[in-house]
Coordinates of C-alpha atoms in Angstrom, one line a residue:
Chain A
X1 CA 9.1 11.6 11.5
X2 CA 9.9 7.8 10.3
X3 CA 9.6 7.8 6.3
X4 CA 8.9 4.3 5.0
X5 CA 10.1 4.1 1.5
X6 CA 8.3 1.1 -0.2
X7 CA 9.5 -0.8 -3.6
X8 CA 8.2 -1.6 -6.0
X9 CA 5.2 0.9 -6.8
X10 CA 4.0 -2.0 -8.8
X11 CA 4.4 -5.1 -9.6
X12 CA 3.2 -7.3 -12.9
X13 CA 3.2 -11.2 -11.7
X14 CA 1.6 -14.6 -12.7
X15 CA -0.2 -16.8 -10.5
X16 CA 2.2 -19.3 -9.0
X17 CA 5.2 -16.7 -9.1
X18 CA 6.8 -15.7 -5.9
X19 CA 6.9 -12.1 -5.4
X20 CA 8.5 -9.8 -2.6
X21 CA 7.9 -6.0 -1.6
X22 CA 10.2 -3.9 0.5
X23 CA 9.7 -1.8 2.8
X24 CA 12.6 0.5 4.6
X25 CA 12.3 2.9 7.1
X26 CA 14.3 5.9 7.5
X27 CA 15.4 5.3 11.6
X28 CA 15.2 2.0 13.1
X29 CA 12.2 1.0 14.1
X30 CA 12.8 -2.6 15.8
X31 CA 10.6 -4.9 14.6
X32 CA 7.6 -2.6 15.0
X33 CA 5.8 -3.2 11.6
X34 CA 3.0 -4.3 10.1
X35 CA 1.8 -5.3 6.2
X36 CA -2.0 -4.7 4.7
X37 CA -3.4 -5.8 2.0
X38 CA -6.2 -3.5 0.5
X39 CA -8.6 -4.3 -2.6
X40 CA -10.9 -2.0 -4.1
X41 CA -13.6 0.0 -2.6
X42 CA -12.9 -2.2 0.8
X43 CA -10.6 -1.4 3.8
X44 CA -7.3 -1.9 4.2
X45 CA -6.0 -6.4 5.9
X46 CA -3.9 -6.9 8.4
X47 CA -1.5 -10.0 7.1
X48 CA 1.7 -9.8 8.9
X49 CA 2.4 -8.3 12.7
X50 CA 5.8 -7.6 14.7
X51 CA 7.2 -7.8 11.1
X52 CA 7.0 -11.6 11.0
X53 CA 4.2 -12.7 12.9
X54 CA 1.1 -14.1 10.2
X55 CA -2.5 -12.8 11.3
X56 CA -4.6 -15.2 12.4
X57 CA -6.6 -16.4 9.4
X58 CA -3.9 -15.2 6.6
X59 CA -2.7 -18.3 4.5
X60 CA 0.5 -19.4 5.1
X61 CA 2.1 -18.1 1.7
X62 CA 2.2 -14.6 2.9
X63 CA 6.0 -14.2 5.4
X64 CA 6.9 -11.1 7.0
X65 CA 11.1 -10.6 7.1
X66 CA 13.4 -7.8 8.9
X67 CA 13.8 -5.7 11.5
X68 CA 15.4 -2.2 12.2
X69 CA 15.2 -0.3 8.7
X70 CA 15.0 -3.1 6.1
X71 CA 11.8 -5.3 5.9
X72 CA 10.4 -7.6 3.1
X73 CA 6.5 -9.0 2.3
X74 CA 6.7 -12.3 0.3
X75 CA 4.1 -13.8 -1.2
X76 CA 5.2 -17.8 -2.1
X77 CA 3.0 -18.5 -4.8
X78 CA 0.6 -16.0 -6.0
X79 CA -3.2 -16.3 -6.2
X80 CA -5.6 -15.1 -8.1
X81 CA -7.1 -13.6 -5.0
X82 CA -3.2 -11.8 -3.8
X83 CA -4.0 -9.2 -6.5
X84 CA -3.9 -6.2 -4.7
X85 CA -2.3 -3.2 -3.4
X86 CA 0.2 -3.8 0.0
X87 CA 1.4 -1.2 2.7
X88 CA 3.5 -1.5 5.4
X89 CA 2.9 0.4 8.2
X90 CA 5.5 1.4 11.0
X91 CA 4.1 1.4 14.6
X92 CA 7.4 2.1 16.3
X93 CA 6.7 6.1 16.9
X94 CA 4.3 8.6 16.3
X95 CA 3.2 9.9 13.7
X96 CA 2.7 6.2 12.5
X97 CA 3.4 6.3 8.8
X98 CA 2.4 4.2 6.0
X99 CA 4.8 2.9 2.8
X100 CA 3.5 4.1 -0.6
X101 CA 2.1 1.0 -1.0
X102 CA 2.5 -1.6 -4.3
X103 CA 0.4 -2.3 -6.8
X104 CA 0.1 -5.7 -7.6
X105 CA -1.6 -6.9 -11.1
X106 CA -1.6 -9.9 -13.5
X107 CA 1.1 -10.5 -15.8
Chain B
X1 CA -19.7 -9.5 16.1
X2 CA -17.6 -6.2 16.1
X3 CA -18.6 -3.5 13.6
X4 CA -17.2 0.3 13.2
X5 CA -19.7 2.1 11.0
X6 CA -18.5 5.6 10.3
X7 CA -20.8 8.5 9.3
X8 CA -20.8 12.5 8.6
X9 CA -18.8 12.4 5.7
X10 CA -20.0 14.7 2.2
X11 CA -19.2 17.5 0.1
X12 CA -18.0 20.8 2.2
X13 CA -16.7 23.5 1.1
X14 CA -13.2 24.9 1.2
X15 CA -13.0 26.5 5.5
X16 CA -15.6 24.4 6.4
X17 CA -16.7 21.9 8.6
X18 CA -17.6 18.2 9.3
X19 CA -18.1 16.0 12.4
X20 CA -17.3 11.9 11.8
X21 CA -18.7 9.4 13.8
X22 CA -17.9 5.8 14.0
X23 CA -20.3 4.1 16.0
X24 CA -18.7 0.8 17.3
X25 CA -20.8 -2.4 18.2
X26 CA -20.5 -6.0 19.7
X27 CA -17.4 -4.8 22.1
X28 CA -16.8 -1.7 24.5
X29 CA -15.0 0.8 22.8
X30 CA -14.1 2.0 26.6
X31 CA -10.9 -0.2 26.6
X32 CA -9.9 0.1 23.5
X33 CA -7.3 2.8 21.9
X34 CA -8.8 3.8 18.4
X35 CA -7.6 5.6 15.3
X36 CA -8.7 7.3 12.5
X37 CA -6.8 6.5 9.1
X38 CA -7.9 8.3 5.5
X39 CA -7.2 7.3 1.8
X40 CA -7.5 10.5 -1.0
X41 CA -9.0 8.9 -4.1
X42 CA -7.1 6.1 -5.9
X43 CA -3.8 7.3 -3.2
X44 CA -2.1 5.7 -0.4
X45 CA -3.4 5.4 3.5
X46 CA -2.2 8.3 6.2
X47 CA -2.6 8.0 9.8
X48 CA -4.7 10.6 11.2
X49 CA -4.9 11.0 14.7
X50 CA -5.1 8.2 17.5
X51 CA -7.0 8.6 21.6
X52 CA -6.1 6.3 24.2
X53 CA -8.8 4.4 26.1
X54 CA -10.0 7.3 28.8
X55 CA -9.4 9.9 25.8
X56 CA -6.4 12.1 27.8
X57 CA -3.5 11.0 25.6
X58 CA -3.8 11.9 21.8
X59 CA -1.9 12.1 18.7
X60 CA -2.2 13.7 15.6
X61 CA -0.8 13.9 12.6
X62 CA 1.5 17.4 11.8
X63 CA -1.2 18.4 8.4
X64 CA -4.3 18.1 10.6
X65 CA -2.5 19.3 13.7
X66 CA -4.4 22.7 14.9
X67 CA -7.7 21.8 12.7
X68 CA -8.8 18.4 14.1
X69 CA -10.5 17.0 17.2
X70 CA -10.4 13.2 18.1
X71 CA -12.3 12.3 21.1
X72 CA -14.8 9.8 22.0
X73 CA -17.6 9.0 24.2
X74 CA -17.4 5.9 26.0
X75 CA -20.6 6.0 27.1
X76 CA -22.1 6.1 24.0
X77 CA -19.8 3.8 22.5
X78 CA -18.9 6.5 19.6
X79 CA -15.5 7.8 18.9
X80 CA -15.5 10.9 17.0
X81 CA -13.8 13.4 14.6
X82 CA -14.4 16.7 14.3
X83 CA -12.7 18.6 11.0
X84 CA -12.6 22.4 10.8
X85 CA -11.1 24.5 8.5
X86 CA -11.2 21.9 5.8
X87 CA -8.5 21.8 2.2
X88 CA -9.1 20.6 -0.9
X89 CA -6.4 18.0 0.6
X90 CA -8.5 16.6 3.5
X91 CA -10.7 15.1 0.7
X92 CA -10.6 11.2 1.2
X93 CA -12.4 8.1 2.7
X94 CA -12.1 8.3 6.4
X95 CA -11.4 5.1 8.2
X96 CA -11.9 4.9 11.7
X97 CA -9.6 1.6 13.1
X98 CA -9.8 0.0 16.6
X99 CA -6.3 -0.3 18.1
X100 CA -4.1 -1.1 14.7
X101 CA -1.0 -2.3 16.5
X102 CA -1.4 -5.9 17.5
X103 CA -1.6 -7.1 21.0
X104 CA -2.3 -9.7 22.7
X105 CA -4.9 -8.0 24.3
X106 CA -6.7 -7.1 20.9
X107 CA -4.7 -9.6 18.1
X108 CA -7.6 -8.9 15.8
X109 CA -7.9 -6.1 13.1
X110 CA -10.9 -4.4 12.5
X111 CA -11.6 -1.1 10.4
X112 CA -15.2 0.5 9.7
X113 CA -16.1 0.8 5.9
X114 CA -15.0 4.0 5.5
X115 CA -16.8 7.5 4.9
X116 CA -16.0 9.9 2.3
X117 CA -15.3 13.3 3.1
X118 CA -15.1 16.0 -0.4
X119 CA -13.8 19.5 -0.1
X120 CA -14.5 21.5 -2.7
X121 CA -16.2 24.7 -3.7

């Protein structure tokens, strides 16, 4: 099985900082990846796709980097509305496994 | 507009039973892979188990390998998961997810609300 080890667990940010969260998978997985965002009490959002690709409707602050094992989110300049908890997910075999995810609060 | 409501979930006890449901609307579920993801309270999300479009190629993960059933009814637009021999581990909110891999045949993301499933005695 594919371990996706995620960094940080959390993260304490202000609005308007520029944060990034790694992701890195134990074999290669190409660029077969995906970030969520999840908020309380509500399912899980697809942002990124194909490790770089935004989802349509995501704002443009959110970028997708990597491919093979190593494989960043960044977040440009945080809103109030980015405070949440993020997961990648790797797609590339099966089972499909899911980072541990990051916790992202106010500073 | 697409919805995945999910249903069946409560409190069982430890060996037990349950039966999910996700009841899909506003597409055919027919030609559409579909997964089922869950969340234990206030931890991460674990893949579960995923059936192909005519339900003959499936995939589960190794914990619930042996004690769940995915499968689906076209038909009835319903795609289904049946849980036996339930742990105090199983307990989480089960989502059930169409696709979850982007294509360009399905680009969208969509997940049902989630149902809650409790083992405990």
């Amino acid at each position: 099985d594919i371990q996706m080890t995620q960094s940080p667990s959390s993260l304490s940010a202000s609005v308007g900082d520029r944060v990034t969260i790694t992701c890195r998978a134990s074999h290669g997985i190409r660029s077969d990846l995906a970030w969520y965002q999840q908020k309380p009490g509500k399912a899980p959002k697809r942002l990124i796709y194909g490790a770089s690709s935004l989802q349509s409707g995501v704002p443009f602050r959110f970028s997708g980097r990597g491919s093979g094992t190593e494989f960043t989110l960044t977040i440009s300049s945080l809103q109030p509305e980015d405070f949440a908890t993020y997961y990648c997910l790797q797609h590339n075999s099966y089972p499909h496994t899911f980072g541990q995810g990051t916790k992202l609060e106010i500073k | 507009e697409v919805q995945l409501v999910e249903s069946g979930g409560g409190l069982v006890q430890p060996g037990g039973s349950l039966r999910l449901t996700c009841a899909a609307s506003g597409f055919s579920l027919r030609t559409y892979w579909m997964h089922w993801v869950r969340q234990a309270p206030g931890k991460g999300l674990v893949w579960v188990s995923r059936i192909n479009d005519d339900g003959d190629n499936i995939m589960y993960a190794d914990s619930v390998k042996g004690r769940f059933t995915i499968s689906r009814d076209n038909a009835k637009n319903t795609l289904y998961l049946q849980m036996n021999s339930l742990r105090a581990e199983d307990t989480a909110v089960y989502y059930c997810v169409r696709t979850l891999v982007h294509s360009a045949y399905d680009p969208d993301d969509y997940w049902g609300q989630g149902t809650l499933v409790t083992v405990s005695s």
